[in-house]
Amino acid sequence: VMDLAGQAVYESTHQYFLQRRAVYLLVWRAYPVQDGRLNVLTDRIRHWLEALQMRIPGAQLMLVVTHTDAVEAAALDEQCRRVKEAVQLCLDSIKGWSQDEGALRVEVFQGGESQRVNCLLGEGVARLRASVVNFAVSMPWYREALPRTWVLLR
């Protein structure tokens, strides 16, 4: 597990940690007030999807929303809907640029539905853990042997 952080200052280092045999979790925070934060969020999600597509075509991504206790249920549903919509628009755009080359496209778990987690109360954590494991087990690389040098490094 590697936390690549979302801050721009760390962005230049991300390329060193991205690899094909990984499940990427894009974790975002629900906010009680949508004062422009949702637009910034959807822009960052598009940025990450495009970055993964350019560096690792076929990367596997799961969306996770935290701080679900900080917003009303209807507001959370709306934010999740808007995030999913942004994901779908970005995937449609990526489909356009990777179609001719026959490249694999970024795959997003459950079509961009966000796994909901309230860390304060632990709600959704067990479901998230199970979803991540099931998602990883379904990957074509799951049973591939690790390179010997990785095993020896341990």
PDB file of N, CA, C and O in Angstrom, residues 70-135:
ATOM      1  N   ALA A  70     -20.079  13.601   7.473  1.00  0.00           N
ATOM      2  CA  ALA A  70     -20.048  15.067   7.482  1.00  0.00           C
ATOM      3  C   ALA A  70     -21.117  15.707   6.593  1.00  0.00           C
ATOM      4  O   ALA A  70     -21.242  16.929   6.574  1.00  0.00           O
ATOM      5  N   VAL A  71     -21.851  14.875   5.862  1.00  0.00           N
ATOM      6  CA  VAL A  71     -22.853  15.413   4.940  1.00  0.00           C
ATOM      7  C   VAL A  71     -24.173  14.671   5.099  1.00  0.00           C
ATOM      8  O   VAL A  71     -24.206  13.523   5.537  1.00  0.00           O
ATOM      9  N   GLU A  72     -25.243  15.347   4.722  1.00  0.00           N
ATOM     10  CA  GLU A  72     -26.557  14.703   4.699  1.00  0.00           C
ATOM     11  C   GLU A  72     -26.558  13.636   3.604  1.00  0.00           C
ATOM     12  O   GLU A  72     -25.828  13.739   2.620  1.00  0.00           O
ATOM     13  N   ALA A  73     -27.402  12.632   3.765  1.00  0.00           N
ATOM     14  CA  ALA A  73     -27.462  11.516   2.808  1.00  0.00           C
ATOM     15  C   ALA A  73     -27.736  11.988   1.386  1.00  0.00           C
ATOM     16  O   ALA A  73     -27.102  11.528   0.429  1.00  0.00           O
ATOM     17  N   ALA A  74     -28.649  12.931   1.222  1.00  0.00           N
ATOM     18  CA  ALA A  74     -28.976  13.420  -0.122  1.00  0.00           C
ATOM     19  C   ALA A  74     -27.791  14.147  -0.754  1.00  0.00           C
ATOM     20  O   ALA A  74     -27.522  13.992  -1.950  1.00  0.00           O
ATOM     21  N   ALA A  75     -27.066  14.921   0.035  1.00  0.00           N
ATOM     22  CA  ALA A  75     -25.891  15.635  -0.477  1.00  0.00           C
ATOM     23  C   ALA A  75     -24.791  14.650  -0.854  1.00  0.00           C
ATOM     24  O   ALA A  75     -24.118  14.821  -1.872  1.00  0.00           O
ATOM     25  N   LEU A  76     -24.628  13.614  -0.049  1.00  0.00           N
ATOM     26  CA  LEU A  76     -23.630  12.585  -0.358  1.00  0.00           C
ATOM     27  C   LEU A  76     -23.992  11.869  -1.656  1.00  0.00           C
ATOM     28  O   LEU A  76     -23.129  11.649  -2.519  1.00  0.00           O
ATOM     29  N   ASP A  77     -25.255  11.511  -1.799  1.00  0.00           N
ATOM     30  CA  ASP A  77     -25.708  10.863  -3.037  1.00  0.00           C
ATOM     31  C   ASP A  77     -25.421  11.751  -4.251  1.00  0.00           C
ATOM     32  O   ASP A  77     -24.955  11.266  -5.284  1.00  0.00           O
ATOM     33  N   GLU A  78     -25.688  13.035  -4.122  1.00  0.00           N
ATOM     34  CA  GLU A  78     -25.463  13.971  -5.221  1.00  0.00           C
ATOM     35  C   GLU A  78     -23.973  14.100  -5.550  1.00  0.00           C
ATOM     36  O   GLU A  78     -23.580  14.099  -6.716  1.00  0.00           O
ATOM     37  N   GLN A  79     -23.139  14.185  -4.528  1.00  0.00           N
ATOM     38  CA  GLN A  79     -21.698  14.280  -4.768  1.00  0.00           C
ATOM     39  C   GLN A  79     -21.182  13.006  -5.437  1.00  0.00           C
ATOM     40  O   GLN A  79     -20.400  13.073  -6.387  1.00  0.00           O
ATOM     41  N   CYS A  80     -21.626  11.862  -4.972  1.00  0.00           N
ATOM     42  CA  CYS A  80     -21.217  10.585  -5.581  1.00  0.00           C
ATOM     43  C   CYS A  80     -21.693  10.505  -7.029  1.00  0.00           C
ATOM     44  O   CYS A  80     -20.957  10.029  -7.905  1.00  0.00           O
ATOM     45  N   ARG A  81     -22.904  10.982  -7.287  1.00  0.00           N
ATOM     46  CA  ARG A  81     -23.427  10.977  -8.653  1.00  0.00           C
ATOM     47  C   ARG A  81     -22.574  11.862  -9.560  1.00  0.00           C
ATOM     48  O   ARG A  81     -22.227  11.474 -10.670  1.00  0.00           O
ATOM     49  N   ARG A  82     -22.200  13.035  -9.067  1.00  0.00           N
ATOM     50  CA  ARG A  82     -21.401  13.955  -9.879  1.00  0.00           C
ATOM     51  C   ARG A  82     -19.998  13.412 -10.115  1.00  0.00           C
ATOM     52  O   ARG A  82     -19.443  13.583 -11.197  1.00  0.00           O
ATOM     53  N   VAL A  83     -19.434  12.745  -9.128  1.00  0.00           N
ATOM     54  CA  VAL A  83     -18.112  12.133  -9.299  1.00  0.00           C
ATOM     55  C   VAL A  83     -18.196  11.012 -10.337  1.00  0.00           C
ATOM     56  O   VAL A  83     -17.366  10.919 -11.240  1.00  0.00           O
ATOM     57  N   LYS A  84     -19.226  10.186 -10.234  1.00  0.00           N
ATOM     58  CA  LYS A  84     -19.406   9.095 -11.200  1.00  0.00           C
ATOM     59  C   LYS A  84     -19.579   9.653 -12.613  1.00  0.00           C
ATOM     60  O   LYS A  84     -19.013   9.129 -13.578  1.00  0.00           O
ATOM     61  N   GLU A  85     -20.344  10.719 -12.726  1.00  0.00           N
ATOM     62  CA  GLU A  85     -20.558  11.356 -14.026  1.00  0.00           C
ATOM     63  C   GLU A  85     -19.228  11.874 -14.594  1.00  0.00           C
ATOM     64  O   GLU A  85     -18.946  11.710 -15.786  1.00  0.00           O
ATOM     65  N   ALA A  86     -18.399  12.494 -13.752  1.00  0.00           N
ATOM     66  CA  ALA A  86     -17.089  12.988 -14.191  1.00  0.00           C
ATOM     67  C   ALA A  86     -16.202  11.832 -14.647  1.00  0.00           C
ATOM     68  O   ALA A  86     -15.486  11.946 -15.648  1.00  0.00           O
ATOM     69  N   VAL A  87     -16.273  10.715 -13.939  1.00  0.00           N
ATOM     70  CA  VAL A  87     -15.494   9.527 -14.310  1.00  0.00           C
ATOM     71  C   VAL A  87     -15.941   9.022 -15.681  1.00  0.00           C
ATOM     72  O   VAL A  87     -15.115   8.735 -16.549  1.00  0.00           O
ATOM     73  N   GLN A  88     -17.248   8.922 -15.877  1.00  0.00           N
ATOM     74  CA  GLN A  88     -17.765   8.424 -17.151  1.00  0.00           C
ATOM     75  C   GLN A  88     -17.376   9.337 -18.313  1.00  0.00           C
ATOM     76  O   GLN A  88     -16.988   8.857 -19.385  1.00  0.00           O
ATOM     77  N   LEU A  89     -17.455  10.637 -18.113  1.00  0.00           N
ATOM     78  CA  LEU A  89     -17.061  11.590 -19.159  1.00  0.00           C
ATOM     79  C   LEU A  89     -15.578  11.439 -19.491  1.00  0.00           C
ATOM     80  O   LEU A  89     -15.184  11.455 -20.658  1.00  0.00           O
ATOM     81  N   CYS A  90     -14.768  11.279 -18.473  1.00  0.00           N
ATOM     82  CA  CYS A  90     -13.337  11.114 -18.693  1.00  0.00           C
ATOM     83  C   CYS A  90     -13.040   9.804 -19.404  1.00  0.00           C
ATOM     84  O   CYS A  90     -12.230   9.765 -20.330  1.00  0.00           O
ATOM     85  N   LEU A  91     -13.700   8.723 -18.997  1.00  0.00           N
ATOM     86  CA  LEU A  91     -13.486   7.429 -19.658  1.00  0.00           C
ATOM     87  C   LEU A  91     -13.918   7.479 -21.117  1.00  0.00           C
ATOM     88  O   LEU A  91     -13.262   6.899 -21.984  1.00  0.00           O
ATOM     89  N   ASP A  92     -15.004   8.190 -21.406  1.00  0.00           N
ATOM     90  CA  ASP A  92     -15.437   8.356 -22.798  1.00  0.00           C
ATOM     91  C   ASP A  92     -14.380   9.109 -23.602  1.00  0.00           C
ATOM     92  O   ASP A  92     -14.098   8.770 -24.747  1.00  0.00           O
ATOM     93  N   SER A  93     -13.784  10.117 -22.987  1.00  0.00           N
ATOM     94  CA  SER A  93     -12.730  10.887 -23.644  1.00  0.00           C
ATOM     95  C   SER A  93     -11.500  10.012 -23.888  1.00  0.00           C
ATOM     96  O   SER A  93     -10.929  10.028 -24.975  1.00  0.00           O
ATOM     97  N   ILE A  94     -11.119   9.236 -22.892  1.00  0.00           N
ATOM     98  CA  ILE A  94      -9.968   8.333 -23.017  1.00  0.00           C
ATOM     99  C   ILE A  94     -10.231   7.296 -24.103  1.00  0.00           C
ATOM    100  O   ILE A  94      -9.339   6.964 -24.879  1.00  0.00           O
ATOM    101  N   LYS A  95     -11.447   6.825 -24.159  1.00  0.00           N
ATOM    102  CA  LYS A  95     -11.810   5.841 -25.189  1.00  0.00           C
ATOM    103  C   LYS A  95     -11.511   6.405 -26.573  1.00  0.00           C
ATOM    104  O   LYS A  95     -11.005   5.708 -27.443  1.00  0.00           O
ATOM    105  N   GLY A  96     -11.782   7.683 -26.753  1.00  0.00           N
ATOM    106  CA  GLY A  96     -11.517   8.337 -28.031  1.00  0.00           C
ATOM    107  C   GLY A  96     -10.047   8.380 -28.383  1.00  0.00           C
ATOM    108  O   GLY A  96      -9.668   8.147 -29.510  1.00  0.00           O
ATOM    109  N   TRP A  97      -9.161   8.623 -27.406  1.00  0.00           N
ATOM    110  CA  TRP A  97      -7.756   8.710 -27.752  1.00  0.00           C
ATOM    111  C   TRP A  97      -7.032   7.400 -27.734  1.00  0.00           C
ATOM    112  O   TRP A  97      -5.964   7.282 -28.301  1.00  0.00           O
ATOM    113  N   SER A  98      -7.548   6.373 -27.113  1.00  0.00           N
ATOM    114  CA  SER A  98      -6.818   5.108 -27.089  1.00  0.00           C
ATOM    115  C   SER A  98      -7.388   4.067 -28.057  1.00  0.00           C
ATOM    116  O   SER A  98      -6.800   3.034 -28.264  1.00  0.00           O
ATOM    117  N   GLN A  99      -8.512   4.360 -28.660  1.00  0.00           N
ATOM    118  CA  GLN A  99      -9.184   3.385 -29.517  1.00  0.00           C
ATOM    119  C   GLN A  99      -8.336   3.005 -30.733  1.00  0.00           C
ATOM    120  O   GLN A  99      -8.192   1.837 -31.062  1.00  0.00           O
ATOM    121  N   ASP A 100      -7.762   3.985 -31.422  1.00  0.00           N
ATOM    122  CA  ASP A 100      -6.997   3.716 -32.625  1.00  0.00           C
ATOM    123  C   ASP A 100      -5.758   2.883 -32.349  1.00  0.00           C
ATOM    124  O   ASP A 100      -5.359   2.064 -33.150  1.00  0.00           O
ATOM    125  N   GLU A 101      -5.132   3.089 -31.216  1.00  0.00           N
ATOM    126  CA  GLU A 101      -3.885   2.406 -30.908  1.00  0.00           C
ATOM    127  C   GLU A 101      -4.122   1.005 -30.354  1.00  0.00           C
ATOM    128  O   GLU A 101      -3.182   0.246 -30.187  1.00  0.00           O
ATOM    129  N   GLY A 102      -5.341   0.671 -30.037  1.00  0.00           N
ATOM    130  CA  GLY A 102      -5.627  -0.644 -29.471  1.00  0.00           C
ATOM    131  C   GLY A 102      -5.135  -0.780 -28.036  1.00  0.00           C
ATOM    132  O   GLY A 102      -5.005  -1.881 -27.521  1.00  0.00           O
ATOM    133  N   ALA A 103      -4.848   0.336 -27.388  1.00  0.00           N
ATOM    134  CA  ALA A 103      -4.341   0.309 -26.018  1.00  0.00           C
ATOM    135  C   ALA A 103      -5.458  -0.058 -25.037  1.00  0.00           C
ATOM    136  O   ALA A 103      -6.627   0.219 -25.285  1.00  0.00           O
ATOM    137  N   LEU A 104      -5.064  -0.670 -23.956  1.00  0.00           N
ATOM    138  CA  LEU A 104      -6.014  -0.927 -22.880  1.00  0.00           C
ATOM    139  C   LEU A 104      -6.420   0.398 -22.268  1.00  0.00           C
ATOM    140  O   LEU A 104      -5.661   1.355 -22.276  1.00  0.00           O
ATOM    141  N   ARG A 105      -7.632   0.435 -21.712  1.00  0.00           N
ATOM    142  CA  ARG A 105      -8.100   1.638 -21.044  1.00  0.00           C
ATOM    143  C   ARG A 105      -8.154   1.417 -19.542  1.00  0.00           C
ATOM    144  O   ARG A 105      -8.312   0.302 -19.079  1.00  0.00           O
ATOM    145  N   VAL A 106      -8.041   2.507 -18.808  1.00  0.00           N
ATOM    146  CA  VAL A 106      -8.224   2.459 -17.364  1.00  0.00           C
ATOM    147  C   VAL A 106      -9.583   1.832 -17.088  1.00  0.00           C
ATOM    148  O   VAL A 106     -10.566   2.163 -17.746  1.00  0.00           O
ATOM    149  N   GLU A 107      -9.616   0.919 -16.135  1.00  0.00           N
ATOM    150  CA  GLU A 107     -10.886   0.310 -15.733  1.00  0.00           C
ATOM    151  C   GLU A 107     -11.247   0.811 -14.343  1.00  0.00           C
ATOM    152  O   GLU A 107     -10.409   0.829 -13.445  1.00  0.00           O
ATOM    153  N   VAL A 108     -12.493   1.214 -14.191  1.00  0.00           N
ATOM    154  CA  VAL A 108     -12.953   1.757 -12.915  1.00  0.00           C
ATOM    155  C   VAL A 108     -13.986   0.815 -12.325  1.00  0.00           C
ATOM    156  O   VAL A 108     -14.973   0.465 -12.977  1.00  0.00           O
ATOM    157  N   PHE A 109     -13.741   0.397 -11.104  1.00  0.00           N
ATOM    158  CA  PHE A 109     -14.598  -0.530 -10.370  1.00  0.00           C
ATOM    159  C   PHE A 109     -16.027  -0.015 -10.318  1.00  0.00           C
ATOM    160  O   PHE A 109     -16.269   1.154 -10.026  1.00  0.00           O
ATOM    161  N   GLN A 110     -16.960  -0.898 -10.610  1.00  0.00           N
ATOM    162  CA  GLN A 110     -18.405  -0.610 -10.563  1.00  0.00           C
ATOM    163  C   GLN A 110     -18.785   0.649 -11.325  1.00  0.00           C
ATOM    164  O   GLN A 110     -19.653   1.416 -10.893  1.00  0.00           O
ATOM    165  N   GLY A 111     -18.120   0.888 -12.442  1.00  0.00           N
ATOM    166  CA  GLY A 111     -18.487   1.999 -13.307  1.00  0.00           C
ATOM    167  C   GLY A 111     -18.323   3.379 -12.703  1.00  0.00           C
ATOM    168  O   GLY A 111     -18.895   4.344 -13.181  1.00  0.00           O
ATOM    169  N   GLY A 112     -17.546   3.482 -11.634  1.00  0.00           N
ATOM    170  CA  GLY A 112     -17.316   4.780 -11.015  1.00  0.00           C
ATOM    171  C   GLY A 112     -18.111   5.029  -9.752  1.00  0.00           C
ATOM    172  O   GLY A 112     -18.104   6.135  -9.211  1.00  0.00           O
ATOM    173  N   GLU A 113     -18.807   4.002  -9.264  1.00  0.00           N
ATOM    174  CA  GLU A 113     -19.487   4.146  -7.966  1.00  0.00           C
ATOM    175  C   GLU A 113     -18.422   4.272  -6.880  1.00  0.00           C
ATOM    176  O   GLU A 113     -17.433   3.543  -6.891  1.00  0.00           O
ATOM    177  N   SER A 114     -18.609   5.184  -5.964  1.00  0.00           N
ATOM    178  CA  SER A 114     -17.660   5.359  -4.872  1.00  0.00           C
ATOM    179  C   SER A 114     -18.025   4.469  -3.696  1.00  0.00           C
ATOM    180  O   SER A 114     -19.194   4.399  -3.302  1.00  0.00           O
ATOM    181  N   GLN A 115     -17.033   3.795  -3.153  1.00  0.00           N
ATOM    182  CA  GLN A 115     -17.218   2.999  -1.943  1.00  0.00           C
ATOM    183  C   GLN A 115     -17.279   3.987  -0.777  1.00  0.00           C
ATOM    184  O   GLN A 115     -16.382   4.812  -0.621  1.00  0.00           O
ATOM    185  N   ARG A 116     -18.312   3.910   0.024  1.00  0.00           N
ATOM    186  CA  ARG A 116     -18.538   4.900   1.083  1.00  0.00           C
ATOM    187  C   ARG A 116     -17.985   4.421   2.412  1.00  0.00           C
ATOM    188  O   ARG A 116     -18.270   3.317   2.853  1.00  0.00           O
ATOM    189  N   VAL A 117     -17.185   5.310   3.036  1.00  0.00           N
ATOM    190  CA  VAL A 117     -16.519   4.965   4.287  1.00  0.00           C
ATOM    191  C   VAL A 117     -16.660   6.100   5.291  1.00  0.00           C
ATOM    192  O   VAL A 117     -16.429   7.263   4.957  1.00  0.00           O
ATOM    193  N   ASN A 118     -17.040   5.745   6.513  1.00  0.00           N
ATOM    194  CA  ASN A 118     -17.051   6.670   7.637  1.00  0.00           C
ATOM    195  C   ASN A 118     -16.002   6.149   8.599  1.00  0.00           C
ATOM    196  O   ASN A 118     -16.259   5.240   9.377  1.00  0.00           O
ATOM    197  N   CYS A 119     -14.803   6.696   8.514  1.00  0.00           N
ATOM    198  CA  CYS A 119     -13.704   6.210   9.346  1.00  0.00           C
ATOM    199  C   CYS A 119     -13.935   6.474  10.829  1.00  0.00           C
ATOM    200  O   CYS A 119     -13.455   5.723  11.675  1.00  0.00           O
ATOM    201  N   LEU A 120     -14.664   7.516  11.141  1.00  0.00           N
ATOM    202  CA  LEU A 120     -14.944   7.871  12.526  1.00  0.00           C
ATOM    203  C   LEU A 120     -15.661   6.730  13.243  1.00  0.00           C
ATOM    204  O   LEU A 120     -15.327   6.370  14.364  1.00  0.00           O
ATOM    205  N   LEU A 121     -16.644   6.129  12.577  1.00  0.00           N
ATOM    206  CA  LEU A 121     -17.418   5.038  13.168  1.00  0.00           C
ATOM    207  C   LEU A 121     -17.037   3.661  12.614  1.00  0.00           C
ATOM    208  O   LEU A 121     -17.568   2.648  13.046  1.00  0.00           O
ATOM    209  N   GLY A 122     -16.157   3.653  11.625  1.00  0.00           N
ATOM    210  CA  GLY A 122     -15.746   2.386  11.016  1.00  0.00           C
ATOM    211  C   GLY A 122     -16.750   1.839  10.017  1.00  0.00           C
ATOM    212  O   GLY A 122     -16.602   0.716   9.541  1.00  0.00           O
ATOM    213  N   GLU A 123     -17.755   2.629   9.688  1.00  0.00           N
ATOM    214  CA  GLU A 123     -18.781   2.163   8.750  1.00  0.00           C
ATOM    215  C   GLU A 123     -18.209   2.055   7.338  1.00  0.00           C
ATOM    216  O   GLU A 123     -17.553   2.978   6.859  1.00  0.00           O
ATOM    217  N   GLY A 124     -18.445   0.943   6.704  1.00  0.00           N
ATOM    218  CA  GLY A 124     -18.009   0.734   5.331  1.00  0.00           C
ATOM    219  C   GLY A 124     -16.598   0.211   5.184  1.00  0.00           C
ATOM    220  O   GLY A 124     -16.182  -0.141   4.085  1.00  0.00           O
ATOM    221  N   VAL A 125     -15.835   0.161   6.272  1.00  0.00           N
ATOM    222  CA  VAL A 125     -14.435  -0.273   6.191  1.00  0.00           C
ATOM    223  C   VAL A 125     -14.346  -1.751   5.822  1.00  0.00           C
ATOM    224  O   VAL A 125     -13.579  -2.124   4.930  1.00  0.00           O
ATOM    225  N   ALA A 126     -15.117  -2.594   6.468  1.00  0.00           N
ATOM    226  CA  ALA A 126     -15.084  -4.032   6.152  1.00  0.00           C
ATOM    227  C   ALA A 126     -15.549  -4.278   4.718  1.00  0.00           C
ATOM    228  O   ALA A 126     -14.953  -5.080   3.989  1.00  0.00           O
ATOM    229  N   ARG A 127     -16.567  -3.563   4.289  1.00  0.00           N
ATOM    230  CA  ARG A 127     -17.062  -3.696   2.914  1.00  0.00           C
ATOM    231  C   ARG A 127     -15.997  -3.229   1.917  1.00  0.00           C
ATOM    232  O   ARG A 127     -15.775  -3.854   0.884  1.00  0.00           O
ATOM    233  N   LEU A 128     -15.303  -2.132   2.235  1.00  0.00           N
ATOM    234  CA  LEU A 128     -14.226  -1.635   1.371  1.00  0.00           C
ATOM    235  C   LEU A 128     -13.103  -2.662   1.283  1.00  0.00           C
ATOM    236  O   LEU A 128     -12.612  -2.960   0.198  1.00  0.00           O
ATOM    237  N   ARG A 129     -12.707  -3.202   2.417  1.00  0.00           N
ATOM    238  CA  ARG A 129     -11.635  -4.208   2.443  1.00  0.00           C
ATOM    239  C   ARG A 129     -12.007  -5.399   1.563  1.00  0.00           C
ATOM    240  O   ARG A 129     -11.209  -5.845   0.741  1.00  0.00           O
ATOM    241  N   ALA A 130     -13.213  -5.890   1.701  1.00  0.00           N
ATOM    242  CA  ALA A 130     -13.669  -7.030   0.889  1.00  0.00           C
ATOM    243  C   ALA A 130     -13.710  -6.661  -0.593  1.00  0.00           C
ATOM    244  O   ALA A 130     -13.313  -7.459  -1.450  1.00  0.00           O
ATOM    245  N   SER A 131     -14.159  -5.457  -0.910  1.00  0.00           N
ATOM    246  CA  SER A 131     -14.223  -5.013  -2.307  1.00  0.00           C
ATOM    247  C   SER A 131     -12.832  -4.920  -2.924  1.00  0.00           C
ATOM    248  O   SER A 131     -12.621  -5.327  -4.069  1.00  0.00           O
ATOM    249  N   VAL A 132     -11.877  -4.393  -2.169  1.00  0.00           N
ATOM    250  CA  VAL A 132     -10.506  -4.279  -2.675  1.00  0.00           C
ATOM    251  C   VAL A 132      -9.928  -5.666  -2.937  1.00  0.00           C
ATOM    252  O   VAL A 132      -9.334  -5.924  -3.987  1.00  0.00           O
ATOM    253  N   VAL A 133     -10.115  -6.582  -1.992  1.00  0.00           N
ATOM    254  CA  VAL A 133      -9.599  -7.948  -2.167  1.00  0.00           C
ATOM    255  C   VAL A 133     -10.256  -8.612  -3.373  1.00  0.00           C
ATOM    256  O   VAL A 133      -9.568  -9.183  -4.228  1.00  0.00           O
ATOM    257  N   ASN A 134     -11.557  -8.540  -3.477  1.00  0.00           N
ATOM    258  CA  ASN A 134     -12.260  -9.148  -4.613  1.00  0.00           C
ATOM    259  C   ASN A 134     -11.840  -8.525  -5.938  1.00  0.00           C
ATOM    260  O   ASN A 134     -11.685  -9.232  -6.942  1.00  0.00           O
ATOM    261  N   PHE A 135     -11.659  -7.224  -5.950  1.00  0.00           N
ATOM    262  CA  PHE A 135     -11.220  -6.524  -7.152  1.00  0.00           C
ATOM    263  C   PHE A 135      -9.822  -7.002  -7.551  1.00  0.00           C
ATOM    264  O   PHE A 135      -9.571  -7.330  -8.714  1.00  0.00           O
TER     265      PHE A 135
END
